[in-house]
mmCIF file of C-alpha atoms (C1' of nucleotides) in Angstrom:
data_model
loop_
_atom_site.group_PDB
_atom_site.id
_atom_site.type_symbol
_atom_site.label_atom_id
_atom_site.label_comp_id
_atom_site.label_asym_id
_atom_site.label_seq_id
_atom_site.Cartn_x
_atom_site.Cartn_y
_atom_site.Cartn_z
ATOM 1 C CA MET A 1 -20.072 0.494 5.631
ATOM 2 C CA LYS A 2 -19.383 0.380 1.894
ATOM 3 C CA ALA A 3 -17.687 -2.981 2.372
ATOM 4 C CA GLN A 4 -20.798 -4.272 4.167
ATOM 5 C CA LEU A 5 -23.007 -3.158 1.261
ATOM 6 C CA ASN A 6 -20.657 -4.810 -1.221
ATOM 7 C CA PHE A 7 -20.692 -8.021 0.785
ATOM 8 C CA LEU A 8 -24.511 -8.005 0.783
ATOM 9 C CA GLU A 9 -24.502 -7.281 -2.963
ATOM 10 C CA ARG A 10 -22.165 -10.245 -3.620
ATOM 11 C CA GLN A 11 -24.444 -12.438 -1.517
ATOM 12 C CA ARG A 12 -27.455 -11.188 -3.484
ATOM 13 C CA GLN A 13 -25.755 -12.043 -6.776
ATOM 14 C CA ALA A 14 -25.116 -15.531 -5.377
ATOM 15 C CA GLY A 15 -28.856 -15.853 -4.730
ATOM 16 C CA ASN A 16 -28.794 -15.041 -0.992
ATOM 17 C CA HIS A 17 -30.956 -12.030 -0.183
ATOM 18 C CA PHE A 18 -30.060 -10.490 3.215
ATOM 19 C CA PRO A 19 -31.551 -7.047 3.999
ATOM 20 C CA SER A 20 -28.662 -6.316 6.383
ATOM 21 C CA ILE A 21 -25.447 -7.745 7.827
ATOM 22 C CA GLU A 22 -27.320 -8.664 11.023
ATOM 23 C CA HIS A 23 -29.803 -10.694 8.948
ATOM 24 C CA PHE A 24 -26.846 -12.577 7.416
ATOM 25 C CA ILE A 25 -25.441 -13.383 10.865
ATOM 26 C CA VAL A 26 -28.677 -14.548 12.480
ATOM 27 C CA ASN A 27 -29.767 -16.406 9.345
ATOM 28 C CA THR A 28 -28.465 -19.552 11.057
ATOM 29 C CA PRO A 29 -29.859 -20.715 14.432
ATOM 30 C CA ASP A 30 -26.474 -22.282 15.314
ATOM 31 C CA ILE A 31 -24.774 -19.963 17.859
ATOM 32 C CA ASN A 32 -21.308 -21.215 16.903
ATOM 33 C CA GLU A 33 -21.978 -20.599 13.221
ATOM 34 C CA GLN A 34 -23.095 -17.060 14.118
ATOM 35 C CA LYS A 35 -19.748 -16.538 15.880
ATOM 36 C CA VAL A 36 -17.919 -17.861 12.812
ATOM 37 C CA ARG A 37 -19.855 -15.422 10.595
ATOM 38 C CA ARG A 38 -19.132 -12.472 12.888
ATOM 39 C CA ASN A 39 -15.429 -13.345 12.956
ATOM 40 C CA TYR A 40 -15.388 -13.802 9.182
ATOM 41 C CA LEU A 41 -16.854 -10.308 8.731
ATOM 42 C CA ARG A 42 -14.340 -8.882 11.218
ATOM 43 C CA LEU A 43 -11.519 -10.498 9.229
ATOM 44 C CA LEU A 44 -12.902 -9.026 6.002
ATOM 45 C CA ALA A 45 -13.084 -5.612 7.637
ATOM 46 C CA TRP A 46 -9.543 -5.899 9.051
ATOM 47 C CA ARG A 47 -8.207 -6.913 5.658
ATOM 48 C CA GLY A 48 -9.689 -3.733 4.281
ATOM 49 C CA VAL A 49 -8.447 -1.299 6.913
ATOM 50 C CA LYS A 50 -5.111 -2.662 8.144
ATOM 51 C CA GLY A 51 -3.243 -0.698 5.470
ATOM 52 C CA LYS A 52 -4.726 2.497 6.858
ATOM 53 C CA PHE A 53 -3.734 1.540 10.397
ATOM 54 C CA LEU A 54 -0.155 0.820 9.321
ATOM 55 C CA GLU A 55 -0.076 4.173 7.569
ATOM 56 C CA ALA A 56 -1.410 5.930 10.670
ATOM 57 C CA LEU A 57 1.191 4.174 12.826
ATOM 58 C CA CYS A 58 3.974 5.285 10.478
ATOM 59 C CA LEU A 59 2.694 8.858 10.508
ATOM 60 C CA MET A 60 2.537 8.981 14.297
ATOM 61 C CA ALA A 61 5.921 7.249 14.582
ATOM 62 C CA THR A 62 7.422 9.820 12.209
ATOM 63 C CA LEU A 63 5.942 12.692 14.218
ATOM 64 C CA THR A 64 7.273 11.366 17.528
ATOM 65 C CA ARG A 65 10.835 11.987 16.286
ATOM 66 C CA MET A 66 10.065 15.540 15.174
ATOM 67 C CA THR A 67 9.348 18.892 16.817
ATOM 68 C CA PRO A 68 6.112 20.660 15.815
ATOM 69 C CA MET A 69 6.678 24.216 14.589
ATOM 70 C CA GLY A 70 4.455 27.278 14.364
ATOM 71 C CA ASP A 71 0.784 27.002 15.251
ATOM 72 C CA SER A 72 -0.302 23.795 16.941
ATOM 73 C CA PHE A 73 -1.996 21.520 14.453
ATOM 74 C CA GLU A 74 -4.658 18.865 14.684
ATOM 75 C CA ILE A 75 -3.818 15.608 12.925
ATOM 76 C CA GLU A 76 -6.476 13.856 10.912
ATOM 77 C CA LEU A 77 -5.541 10.183 10.655
ATOM 78 C CA PHE A 78 -6.695 8.067 7.689
ATOM 79 C CA ALA A 79 -7.099 11.176 5.499
ATOM 80 C CA GLN A 80 -5.296 13.562 3.201
ATOM 81 C CA GLU A 81 -3.176 15.799 5.392
ATOM 82 C CA GLY A 82 -0.514 18.459 5.183
ATOM 83 C CA PRO A 83 1.549 20.465 5.227
ATOM 84 C CA LEU A 84 2.394 19.822 8.901
ATOM 85 C CA ARG A 85 5.306 22.082 9.771
ATOM 86 C CA VAL A 86 7.932 20.323 11.859
ATOM 87 C CA GLN A 87 11.637 20.207 12.577
ATOM 88 C CA ASP A 88 13.592 17.024 11.941
ATOM 89 C CA GLN A 89 16.883 17.101 13.854
ATOM 90 C CA GLY A 90 16.889 20.881 13.730
ATOM 91 C CA VAL A 91 15.980 21.106 10.058
ATOM 92 C CA SER A 92 12.620 22.616 9.076
ATOM 93 C CA CYS A 93 10.435 20.378 6.893
ATOM 94 C CA PHE A 94 6.797 19.550 6.101
ATOM 95 C CA ILE A 95 4.810 16.311 6.354
ATOM 96 C CA TRP A 96 2.006 15.313 3.980
ATOM 97 C CA THR A 97 -0.190 12.235 3.584
ATOM 98 C CA GLN A 98 -2.057 10.959 0.538
ATOM 99 C CA GLN A 99 -1.013 13.898 -1.626
ATOM 100 C CA SER A 100 -1.216 13.555 -5.370
ATOM 101 C CA VAL A 101 2.060 14.531 -6.995
ATOM 102 C CA GLN A 102 2.896 14.766 -10.663
ATOM 103 C CA SER A 103 6.441 14.031 -11.731
ATOM 104 C CA GLU A 104 8.087 16.998 -13.421
ATOM 105 C CA LYS A 105 10.178 14.511 -15.420
ATOM 106 C CA SER A 106 7.741 11.850 -16.637
ATOM 107 C CA GLY A 107 4.447 13.688 -16.201
ATOM 108 C CA LEU A 108 3.074 10.606 -14.426
ATOM 109 C CA LYS A 109 1.098 11.000 -11.214
ATOM 110 C CA ALA A 110 1.558 9.207 -7.903
ATOM 111 C CA VAL A 111 -0.022 9.287 -4.461
ATOM 112 C CA PRO A 112 2.646 8.361 -1.898
ATOM 113 C CA ASP A 113 1.376 7.404 1.579
ATOM 114 C CA ILE A 114 3.599 9.801 3.549
ATOM 115 C CA VAL A 115 5.904 12.454 2.108
ATOM 116 C CA ILE A 116 8.318 14.858 3.779
ATOM 117 C CA THR A 117 9.155 18.002 1.810
ATOM 118 C CA LYS A 118 11.601 20.866 2.143
ATOM 119 C CA THR A 119 9.011 23.585 1.386
ATOM 120 C CA PRO A 120 5.296 24.043 2.247
ATOM 121 C CA GLU A 121 3.754 25.147 -1.088
ATOM 122 C CA SER A 122 2.843 21.693 -2.419
ATOM 123 C CA VAL A 123 4.444 18.302 -2.976
ATOM 124 C CA THR A 124 6.579 18.417 -6.113
ATOM 125 C CA THR A 125 9.477 16.355 -7.416
ATOM 126 C CA SER A 126 11.824 19.207 -6.569
ATOM 127 C CA ASN A 127 11.111 19.486 -2.840
ATOM 128 C CA ILE A 128 10.652 15.871 -1.659
ATOM 129 C CA LEU A 129 13.088 14.788 1.068
ATOM 130 C CA SER A 130 11.645 11.413 2.013
ATOM 131 C CA ILE A 131 8.813 9.047 1.106
ATOM 132 C CA ILE A 132 7.230 6.301 3.239
ATOM 133 C CA GLU A 133 5.111 3.645 1.525
ATOM 134 C CA CYS A 134 3.096 1.087 3.534
ATOM 135 C CA LYS A 135 2.308 -2.352 2.100
ATOM 136 C CA CYS A 136 0.049 -5.027 3.579
ATOM 137 C CA ARG A 137 0.136 -7.650 0.863
ATOM 138 C CA ASP A 138 1.152 -11.238 1.655
ATOM 139 C CA SER A 139 4.499 -11.050 -0.052
ATOM 140 C CA ILE A 140 6.702 -8.447 -1.630
ATOM 141 C CA GLY A 141 8.731 -9.697 -4.566
ATOM 142 C CA ALA A 142 11.006 -8.526 -7.339
ATOM 143 C CA SER A 143 8.271 -6.895 -9.422
ATOM 144 C CA GLU A 144 6.948 -4.967 -6.430
ATOM 145 C CA LEU A 145 10.435 -3.817 -5.497
ATOM 146 C CA ARG A 146 11.249 -2.719 -9.043
ATOM 147 C CA GLY A 147 7.909 -0.937 -9.241
ATOM 148 C CA GLU A 148 8.749 1.003 -6.087
ATOM 149 C CA PHE A 149 12.194 1.758 -7.478
ATOM 150 C CA GLY A 150 10.544 3.259 -10.549
ATOM 151 C CA LYS A 151 8.370 5.469 -8.383
ATOM 152 C CA ALA A 152 11.299 6.511 -6.172
ATOM 153 C CA TYR A 153 13.349 7.362 -9.251
ATOM 154 C CA ASP A 154 10.546 9.300 -10.894
ATOM 155 C CA LEU A 155 9.746 11.299 -7.756
ATOM 156 C CA GLY A 156 13.445 11.792 -7.052
ATOM 157 C CA SER A 157 13.317 11.296 -3.298
ATOM 158 C CA PRO A 158 16.695 10.983 -1.492
ATOM 159 C CA SER A 159 15.112 8.523 0.935
ATOM 160 C CA TYR A 160 12.420 5.955 0.119
ATOM 161 C CA ILE A 161 11.190 3.685 2.910
ATOM 162 C CA LEU A 162 8.928 0.718 2.198
ATOM 163 C CA VAL A 163 7.160 -0.532 5.345
ATOM 164 C CA SER A 164 5.719 -4.031 5.001
ATOM 165 C CA TYR A 165 3.036 -5.284 7.378
ATOM 166 C CA ASN A 166 4.090 -8.873 6.680
ATOM 167 C CA SER A 167 7.530 -10.432 6.848
ATOM 168 C CA VAL A 168 9.724 -10.063 3.767
ATOM 169 C CA PRO A 169 12.339 -12.514 2.412
ATOM 170 C CA GLN A 170 15.936 -11.478 3.161
ATOM 171 C CA SER A 171 16.601 -11.515 -0.597
ATOM 172 C CA VAL A 172 14.071 -8.708 -1.062
ATOM 173 C CA ILE A 173 15.574 -6.667 1.791
ATOM 174 C CA ASP A 174 19.049 -7.145 0.255
ATOM 175 C CA GLY A 175 17.765 -6.328 -3.234
ATOM 176 C CA GLY A 176 16.058 -3.252 -1.833
ATOM 177 C CA GLN A 177 19.351 -2.097 -0.338
ATOM 178 C CA VAL A 178 21.041 -2.248 -3.737
ATOM 179 C CA LEU A 179 18.133 -0.413 -5.375
ATOM 180 C CA GLY A 180 18.007 2.163 -2.583
ATOM 181 C CA ILE A 181 14.630 1.038 -1.276
ATOM 182 C CA ASP A 182 14.815 0.888 2.520
ATOM 183 C CA VAL A 183 12.602 -2.133 3.313
ATOM 184 C CA GLN A 184 11.334 -2.221 6.911
ATOM 185 C CA VAL A 185 9.050 -4.900 8.379
ATOM 186 C CA PHE A 186 6.305 -4.154 10.940
ATOM 187 C CA SER A 187 7.788 -5.201 14.297
ATOM 188 C CA LEU A 188 5.047 -7.717 15.160
ATOM 189 C CA ASN A 189 5.981 -9.764 12.097
ATOM 190 C CA THR A 190 9.685 -10.015 12.839
ATOM 191 C CA PRO A 191 11.494 -12.741 14.853
ATOM 192 C CA GLU A 192 11.351 -10.307 17.788
ATOM 193 C CA ARG A 193 7.553 -10.479 17.877
ATOM 194 C CA GLU A 194 7.449 -12.109 21.345
ATOM 195 C CA ARG A 195 9.421 -9.284 22.942
ATOM 196 C CA PHE A 196 6.872 -6.792 21.668
ATOM 197 C CA LEU A 197 3.972 -8.950 22.877
ATOM 198 C CA ARG A 198 5.544 -9.280 26.346
ATOM 199 C CA GLY A 199 5.795 -5.502 26.485
ATOM 200 C CA GLU A 200 9.595 -5.479 26.641
ATOM 201 C CA ARG A 201 9.652 -3.349 23.514
ATOM 202 C CA ASP A 202 7.245 -0.800 22.067
ATOM 203 C CA VAL A 203 5.924 -1.156 18.504
ATOM 204 C CA ALA A 204 5.503 2.582 17.834
ATOM 205 C CA GLU A 205 8.882 3.429 19.361
ATOM 206 C CA ASP A 206 10.568 0.753 17.268
ATOM 207 C CA MET A 207 8.906 2.046 14.101
ATOM 208 C CA ALA A 208 9.909 5.625 14.959
ATOM 209 C CA THR A 209 13.556 4.542 15.281
ATOM 210 C CA ARG A 210 13.495 2.596 12.003
ATOM 211 C CA LEU A 211 11.918 5.467 10.075
ATOM 212 C CA ALA A 212 14.266 8.070 11.555
ATOM 213 C CA LEU A 213 17.268 5.928 10.596
ATOM 214 C CA GLY A 214 15.829 5.447 7.121
ATOM 215 C CA ARG A 215 15.479 9.195 6.624
ATOM 216 C CA LYS A 216 19.026 9.760 7.827
ATOM 217 C CA ARG A 217 20.508 6.990 5.644
ATOM 218 C CA ARG A 218 19.140 8.492 2.401
ATOM 219 C CA MET A 219 19.677 5.092 0.840
ATOM 220 C CA PHE A 220 18.069 5.941 -2.494
ATOM 221 C CA LEU A 221 20.379 8.891 -3.101
ATOM 222 C CA THR A 222 23.430 6.720 -2.361
ATOM 223 C CA ALA A 223 22.164 3.898 -4.583
ATOM 224 C CA ILE A 224 21.519 6.228 -7.508
ATOM 225 C CA GLU A 225 24.966 7.825 -7.167
ATOM 226 C CA ASN A 226 26.695 4.433 -7.012
ATOM 227 C CA ARG A 227 24.731 3.144 -9.982
ATOM 228 C CA ALA A 228 25.498 6.273 -12.014
ATOM 229 C CA SER A 229 29.236 5.773 -11.354
ATOM 230 C CA ASP A 230 28.977 2.129 -12.464
ATOM 231 C CA VAL A 231 27.179 2.983 -15.674
ATOM 232 C CA ARG A 232 29.515 5.886 -16.415
ATOM 233 C CA ARG A 233 32.582 3.636 -15.993
ATOM 234 C CA ARG A 234 31.083 1.101 -18.379
ATOM 235 C CA GLY A 235 30.172 3.772 -20.915
ATOM 236 C CA ASN A 236 33.660 5.309 -21.001
ATOM 237 C "C1'" DG B 1 6.298 -33.933 -8.779
ATOM 238 C "C1'" DA B 2 6.587 -30.408 -5.086
ATOM 239 C "C1'" DT B 3 7.655 -25.977 -3.966
ATOM 240 C "C1'" DG B 4 8.355 -21.223 -4.238
ATOM 241 C "C1'" DA B 5 9.126 -17.152 -6.994
ATOM 242 C "C1'" DA B 6 7.629 -14.334 -10.730
ATOM 243 C "C1'" DC B 7 4.194 -12.771 -13.552
ATOM 244 C "C1'" DT B 8 -0.659 -11.595 -15.137
ATOM 245 C "C1'" DA B 9 -5.409 -10.464 -14.785
ATOM 246 C "C1'" DG B 10 -8.919 -8.452 -12.492
ATOM 247 C "C1'" DG B 11 -11.854 -6.099 -9.068
ATOM 248 C "C1'" DG B 12 -12.829 -2.702 -5.178
ATOM 249 C "C1'" DC B 13 -12.089 1.825 -3.487
ATOM 250 C "C1'" DG B 14 -11.305 6.822 -3.255
ATOM 251 C "C1'" DA B 15 -9.871 11.282 -5.181
ATOM 252 C "C1'" DG B 16 -10.082 14.497 -8.633
ATOM 253 C "C1'" DA B 17 -11.514 16.380 -13.097
ATOM 254 C "C1'" DC B 18 -15.170 17.421 -15.972
ATOM 255 C "C1'" DG B 19 -19.719 18.093 -17.920
ATOM 256 C "C1'" DT B 20 -24.598 18.901 -17.075
ATOM 257 C "C1'" DA C 1 -25.136 19.177 -6.543
ATOM 258 C "C1'" DC C 2 -24.803 15.218 -9.070
ATOM 259 C "C1'" DG C 3 -23.217 11.615 -12.218
ATOM 260 C "C1'" DT C 4 -19.511 9.824 -14.911
ATOM 261 C "C1'" DC C 5 -14.984 8.894 -16.074
ATOM 262 C "C1'" DT C 6 -10.013 8.290 -15.283
ATOM 263 C "C1'" DC C 7 -6.226 7.264 -12.525
ATOM 264 C "C1'" DG C 8 -3.565 5.434 -8.748
ATOM 265 C "C1'" DC C 9 -3.511 2.337 -5.050
ATOM 266 C "C1'" DC C 10 -5.046 -1.508 -2.747
ATOM 267 C "C1'" DC C 11 -4.645 -6.185 -2.993
ATOM 268 C "C1'" DT C 12 -6.207 -11.409 -4.340
ATOM 269 C "C1'" DA C 13 -6.219 -15.334 -7.180
ATOM 270 C "C1'" DG C 14 -4.633 -17.963 -10.800
ATOM 271 C "C1'" DT C 15 -0.937 -19.316 -14.018
ATOM 272 C "C1'" DT C 16 3.740 -20.016 -15.543
ATOM 273 C "C1'" DC C 17 8.418 -21.002 -14.784
ATOM 274 C "C1'" DA C 18 12.677 -22.493 -12.461
ATOM 275 C "C1'" DT C 19 14.822 -25.215 -9.088
ATOM 276 C "C1'" DC C 20 15.410 -29.089 -6.194
#
DNA sequence: GATGAACTAGGGCGAGACGT
DNA sequence: ACGTCTCGCCCTAGTTCATC
């Protein structure tokens, strides 16, 4: 709705006064042009919300590999949520979304998409077990990866999974491995896309498997330990 | 020169803090 | 309750640089 108002405002600034989105669409008598306008607006809308959908998919995929504990809970997608009490492979933990967390080390704040913590009080840098970040931008490069590394380091999460909606160059996936950032690509944008479209494989199931493996791998913890050994050797 | 990667600038959005 | 401001996150678009 806000996006529609902004679109109308941009049109107004360009000298085109449309009282509503419908007025913009029917402003042309050409039926085909009306279809083009509707599709254009749908694309604009999708561009704005696809990040939220990817985040919701990751949340649901994470939950499918866990056992709910305590009182049954209602999940609000696309919103701040948590703590959801669950068990991950027999271990009790808590899931949160869109929670603001301040680093106890740097004092800087961050709002990770999905966080899993050891304790239910609040998300802090001393109880985070895993972080999932969803990205929908066209490409993820070195600066993005290093930025995520900085956040992972500051928040001190043993596992940090970066889910990209779009395909990612192998060099970035490899670089991520060294930095401890577990880069995963949304299944429909991998070479296996056709198998998902034919229904031979399930997108949510695939994501659940990838995320569960990512949590288990604890790649960031390993990377930090290896790097510390390297630096220590050089310093001695 | 073409291409792709890396970098920079900038704008929209929402949440939270704060003052009135 | 409301308005304003800051901050973090979301990108997109344009520019620079390196490589072929």
